[in-house]
Amino acid sequence: MEELKIFFDKFITAGGYKTALSGLLVTAEIAIGGLIIGILLGTVIAVVKVMPKYKALPRVLDAICNVYVAIFRGTPMVVQLLIGYFVLFPALGIPIDGVIVAIVIFGLNSAAYVSEMMRSGIQSVDIGQLEAARALGMPYGMAMLKIVIPQSIKNILPTLGNEFIVLVKDTSVVSFIAVVDITKAFKAIGDATYEYIVPYLFLALVYLVLVMGITLLVRLMERRLKKSERQ
């Protein structure tokens, strides 16, 4: 097949695989970095949302978190990337690096979704455990950190895996801010050969393998956690 020959000539002989591997590394950096930020910030937001609202400060923080979640869940990822790259980072005087901008924006976006996952995970833990820790004199924050949050993460592990998969697939839009990810790398091969069918089919295969790998990893982690619970 002529299209395959053209693709492999560009991909192997002309060194296109180097750009693809570099793009794959960028994709992994953005997705993993975004997930880490999303889990950390999302957990903080979730804790704020489940805190007792007897005092004014928790109510104010809860309102701020609600606005934050509404903004990042209500606007497209591409728009957030463009605002971050062309507006927010320049306004703050921060040197612009497309990969760093993408990691930060992906993390902020992910936090809005992870916060809801964490909130449901926290609420799935028996409230008696938190009350027992508080009765023993443990501060609220410490009780959440050491007792409730570890159990809630275990409860929402499959949904966190799904969030990681979404982040990996969403990295395909970072070319809007001139970042060369795996999608941009295969598009460059198509641009060089004027033949897009094979490069895009291989691109789809790469994403499929990544998603299947993440799915398998999450299942292995679930089995390990269940095994440790039985022991």
PDB file of N, CA, C and O in Angstrom, residues 186-221:
ATOM      1  N   PHE A 186       2.089  13.664  14.877  1.00  0.00           N
ATOM      2  CA  PHE A 186       1.579  12.887  13.746  1.00  0.00           C
ATOM      3  C   PHE A 186       0.975  13.798  12.678  1.00  0.00           C
ATOM      4  O   PHE A 186       1.030  13.474  11.489  1.00  0.00           O
ATOM      5  N   LYS A 187       0.431  14.935  13.090  1.00  0.00           N
ATOM      6  CA  LYS A 187      -0.075  15.892  12.103  1.00  0.00           C
ATOM      7  C   LYS A 187       1.078  16.444  11.269  1.00  0.00           C
ATOM      8  O   LYS A 187       0.937  16.655  10.050  1.00  0.00           O
ATOM      9  N   ALA A 188       2.235  16.643  11.911  1.00  0.00           N
ATOM     10  CA  ALA A 188       3.408  17.137  11.180  1.00  0.00           C
ATOM     11  C   ALA A 188       3.856  16.137  10.119  1.00  0.00           C
ATOM     12  O   ALA A 188       4.280  16.531   9.025  1.00  0.00           O
ATOM     13  N   ILE A 189       3.744  14.844  10.435  1.00  0.00           N
ATOM     14  CA  ILE A 189       4.076  13.819   9.445  1.00  0.00           C
ATOM     15  C   ILE A 189       3.121  13.903   8.261  1.00  0.00           C
ATOM     16  O   ILE A 189       3.530  13.810   7.099  1.00  0.00           O
ATOM     17  N   GLY A 190       1.835  14.081   8.565  1.00  0.00           N
ATOM     18  CA  GLY A 190       0.851  14.223   7.491  1.00  0.00           C
ATOM     19  C   GLY A 190       1.098  15.464   6.658  1.00  0.00           C
ATOM     20  O   GLY A 190       0.986  15.429   5.423  1.00  0.00           O
ATOM     21  N   ASP A 191       1.472  16.574   7.323  1.00  0.00           N
ATOM     22  CA  ASP A 191       1.746  17.818   6.591  1.00  0.00           C
ATOM     23  C   ASP A 191       2.946  17.660   5.662  1.00  0.00           C
ATOM     24  O   ASP A 191       2.987  18.242   4.571  1.00  0.00           O
ATOM     25  N   ALA A 192       3.926  16.878   6.102  1.00  0.00           N
ATOM     26  CA  ALA A 192       5.142  16.705   5.299  1.00  0.00           C
ATOM     27  C   ALA A 192       4.926  15.804   4.099  1.00  0.00           C
ATOM     28  O   ALA A 192       5.605  15.953   3.075  1.00  0.00           O
ATOM     29  N   THR A 193       3.983  14.871   4.206  1.00  0.00           N
ATOM     30  CA  THR A 193       3.772  13.899   3.124  1.00  0.00           C
ATOM     31  C   THR A 193       2.483  14.151   2.336  1.00  0.00           C
ATOM     32  O   THR A 193       2.263  13.499   1.315  1.00  0.00           O
ATOM     33  N   TYR A 194       1.649  15.074   2.838  1.00  0.00           N
ATOM     34  CA  TYR A 194       0.333  15.341   2.243  1.00  0.00           C
ATOM     35  C   TYR A 194      -0.541  14.088   2.228  1.00  0.00           C
ATOM     36  O   TYR A 194      -1.410  13.920   1.373  1.00  0.00           O
ATOM     37  N   GLU A 195      -0.255  13.195   3.163  1.00  0.00           N
ATOM     38  CA  GLU A 195      -1.010  11.952   3.305  1.00  0.00           C
ATOM     39  C   GLU A 195      -1.382  11.804   4.780  1.00  0.00           C
ATOM     40  O   GLU A 195      -0.516  11.584   5.637  1.00  0.00           O
ATOM     41  N   TYR A 196      -2.679  11.963   5.085  1.00  0.00           N
ATOM     42  CA  TYR A 196      -3.112  12.050   6.481  1.00  0.00           C
ATOM     43  C   TYR A 196      -3.798  10.786   6.995  1.00  0.00           C
ATOM     44  O   TYR A 196      -3.909  10.612   8.206  1.00  0.00           O
ATOM     45  N   ILE A 197      -4.255   9.926   6.114  1.00  0.00           N
ATOM     46  CA  ILE A 197      -5.039   8.767   6.557  1.00  0.00           C
ATOM     47  C   ILE A 197      -4.226   7.867   7.483  1.00  0.00           C
ATOM     48  O   ILE A 197      -4.631   7.561   8.605  1.00  0.00           O
ATOM     49  N   VAL A 198      -3.070   7.432   7.037  1.00  0.00           N
ATOM     50  CA  VAL A 198      -2.254   6.507   7.829  1.00  0.00           C
ATOM     51  C   VAL A 198      -1.729   7.151   9.113  1.00  0.00           C
ATOM     52  O   VAL A 198      -1.823   6.543  10.191  1.00  0.00           O
ATOM     53  N   PRO A 199      -1.174   8.385   9.061  1.00  0.00           N
ATOM     54  CA  PRO A 199      -0.719   8.997  10.311  1.00  0.00           C
ATOM     55  C   PRO A 199      -1.818   9.119  11.365  1.00  0.00           C
ATOM     56  O   PRO A 199      -1.587   8.845  12.545  1.00  0.00           O
ATOM     57  N   TYR A 200      -3.015   9.498  10.942  1.00  0.00           N
ATOM     58  CA  TYR A 200      -4.099   9.668  11.909  1.00  0.00           C
ATOM     59  C   TYR A 200      -4.615   8.324  12.420  1.00  0.00           C
ATOM     60  O   TYR A 200      -5.055   8.218  13.562  1.00  0.00           O
ATOM     61  N   LEU A 201      -4.554   7.298  11.580  1.00  0.00           N
ATOM     62  CA  LEU A 201      -4.932   5.963  12.056  1.00  0.00           C
ATOM     63  C   LEU A 201      -3.929   5.466  13.096  1.00  0.00           C
ATOM     64  O   LEU A 201      -4.314   4.871  14.114  1.00  0.00           O
ATOM     65  N   PHE A 202      -2.643   5.701  12.857  1.00  0.00           N
ATOM     66  CA  PHE A 202      -1.631   5.327  13.844  1.00  0.00           C
ATOM     67  C   PHE A 202      -1.779   6.159  15.114  1.00  0.00           C
ATOM     68  O   PHE A 202      -1.554   5.659  16.226  1.00  0.00           O
ATOM     69  N   LEU A 203      -2.142   7.428  14.970  1.00  0.00           N
ATOM     70  CA  LEU A 203      -2.384   8.283  16.134  1.00  0.00           C
ATOM     71  C   LEU A 203      -3.522   7.727  16.980  1.00  0.00           C
ATOM     72  O   LEU A 203      -3.417   7.649  18.219  1.00  0.00           O
ATOM     73  N   ALA A 204      -4.600   7.325  16.325  1.00  0.00           N
ATOM     74  CA  ALA A 204      -5.731   6.734  17.049  1.00  0.00           C
ATOM     75  C   ALA A 204      -5.299   5.463  17.770  1.00  0.00           C
ATOM     76  O   ALA A 204      -5.719   5.203  18.911  1.00  0.00           O
ATOM     77  N   LEU A 205      -4.430   4.673  17.127  1.00  0.00           N
ATOM     78  CA  LEU A 205      -3.932   3.443  17.742  1.00  0.00           C
ATOM     79  C   LEU A 205      -3.100   3.746  18.990  1.00  0.00           C
ATOM     80  O   LEU A 205      -3.209   3.053  20.009  1.00  0.00           O
ATOM     81  N   VAL A 206      -2.285   4.800  18.921  1.00  0.00           N
ATOM     82  CA  VAL A 206      -1.471   5.192  20.073  1.00  0.00           C
ATOM     83  C   VAL A 206      -2.364   5.559  21.255  1.00  0.00           C
ATOM     84  O   VAL A 206      -2.144   5.104  22.390  1.00  0.00           O
ATOM     85  N   TYR A 207      -3.388   6.383  21.007  1.00  0.00           N
ATOM     86  CA  TYR A 207      -4.310   6.765  22.085  1.00  0.00           C
ATOM     87  C   TYR A 207      -5.035   5.539  22.640  1.00  0.00           C
ATOM     88  O   TYR A 207      -5.250   5.438  23.853  1.00  0.00           O
ATOM     89  N   LEU A 208      -5.419   4.626  21.757  1.00  0.00           N
ATOM     90  CA  LEU A 208      -6.114   3.419  22.199  1.00  0.00           C
ATOM     91  C   LEU A 208      -5.225   2.584  23.118  1.00  0.00           C
ATOM     92  O   LEU A 208      -5.683   2.102  24.169  1.00  0.00           O
ATOM     93  N   VAL A 209      -3.963   2.439  22.750  1.00  0.00           N
ATOM     94  CA  VAL A 209      -3.028   1.676  23.578  1.00  0.00           C
ATOM     95  C   VAL A 209      -2.831   2.366  24.924  1.00  0.00           C
ATOM     96  O   VAL A 209      -2.792   1.708  25.977  1.00  0.00           O
ATOM     97  N   LEU A 210      -2.705   3.684  24.920  1.00  0.00           N
ATOM     98  CA  LEU A 210      -2.542   4.434  26.170  1.00  0.00           C
ATOM     99  C   LEU A 210      -3.736   4.225  27.095  1.00  0.00           C
ATOM    100  O   LEU A 210      -3.577   3.963  28.298  1.00  0.00           O
ATOM    101  N   VAL A 211      -4.927   4.353  26.539  1.00  0.00           N
ATOM    102  CA  VAL A 211      -6.144   4.202  27.341  1.00  0.00           C
ATOM    103  C   VAL A 211      -6.265   2.787  27.892  1.00  0.00           C
ATOM    104  O   VAL A 211      -6.613   2.585  29.067  1.00  0.00           O
ATOM    105  N   MET A 212      -5.978   1.794  27.054  1.00  0.00           N
ATOM    106  CA  MET A 212      -6.041   0.408  27.518  1.00  0.00           C
ATOM    107  C   MET A 212      -5.009   0.149  28.622  1.00  0.00           C
ATOM    108  O   MET A 212      -5.280  -0.567  29.591  1.00  0.00           O
ATOM    109  N   GLY A 213      -3.831   0.746  28.484  1.00  0.00           N
ATOM    110  CA  GLY A 213      -2.809   0.590  29.506  1.00  0.00           C
ATOM    111  C   GLY A 213      -3.220   1.196  30.833  1.00  0.00           C
ATOM    112  O   GLY A 213      -3.022   0.595  31.898  1.00  0.00           O
ATOM    113  N   ILE A 214      -3.813   2.396  30.780  1.00  0.00           N
ATOM    114  CA  ILE A 214      -4.286   3.045  32.007  1.00  0.00           C
ATOM    115  C   ILE A 214      -5.401   2.230  32.646  1.00  0.00           C
ATOM    116  O   ILE A 214      -5.434   2.040  33.867  1.00  0.00           O
ATOM    117  N   THR A 215      -6.322   1.738  31.822  1.00  0.00           N
ATOM    118  CA  THR A 215      -7.431   0.923  32.328  1.00  0.00           C
ATOM    119  C   THR A 215      -6.911  -0.321  33.036  1.00  0.00           C
ATOM    120  O   THR A 215      -7.373  -0.682  34.124  1.00  0.00           O
ATOM    121  N   LEU A 216      -5.925  -0.985  32.422  1.00  0.00           N
ATOM    122  CA  LEU A 216      -5.343  -2.185  33.028  1.00  0.00           C
ATOM    123  C   LEU A 216      -4.656  -1.847  34.345  1.00  0.00           C
ATOM    124  O   LEU A 216      -4.795  -2.575  35.339  1.00  0.00           O
ATOM    125  N   LEU A 217      -3.927  -0.734  34.376  1.00  0.00           N
ATOM    126  CA  LEU A 217      -3.227  -0.317  35.595  1.00  0.00           C
ATOM    127  C   LEU A 217      -4.212  -0.059  36.732  1.00  0.00           C
ATOM    128  O   LEU A 217      -3.978  -0.479  37.877  1.00  0.00           O
ATOM    129  N   VAL A 218      -5.313   0.626  36.427  1.00  0.00           N
ATOM    130  CA  VAL A 218      -6.320   0.916  37.459  1.00  0.00           C
ATOM    131  C   VAL A 218      -6.931  -0.371  37.989  1.00  0.00           C
ATOM    132  O   VAL A 218      -7.129  -0.532  39.199  1.00  0.00           O
ATOM    133  N   ARG A 219      -7.213  -1.319  37.099  1.00  0.00           N
ATOM    134  CA  ARG A 219      -7.788  -2.597  37.543  1.00  0.00           C
ATOM    135  C   ARG A 219      -6.824  -3.362  38.431  1.00  0.00           C
ATOM    136  O   ARG A 219      -7.235  -3.976  39.425  1.00  0.00           O
ATOM    137  N   LEU A 220      -5.532  -3.337  38.081  1.00  0.00           N
ATOM    138  CA  LEU A 220      -4.530  -4.008  38.911  1.00  0.00           C
ATOM    139  C   LEU A 220      -4.454  -3.358  40.292  1.00  0.00           C
ATOM    140  O   LEU A 220      -4.324  -4.054  41.310  1.00  0.00           O
ATOM    141  N   MET A 221      -4.536  -2.031  40.334  1.00  0.00           N
ATOM    142  CA  MET A 221      -4.507  -1.324  41.615  1.00  0.00           C
ATOM    143  C   MET A 221      -5.735  -1.669  42.450  1.00  0.00           C
ATOM    144  O   MET A 221      -5.643  -1.857  43.667  1.00  0.00           O
TER     145      MET A 221
END
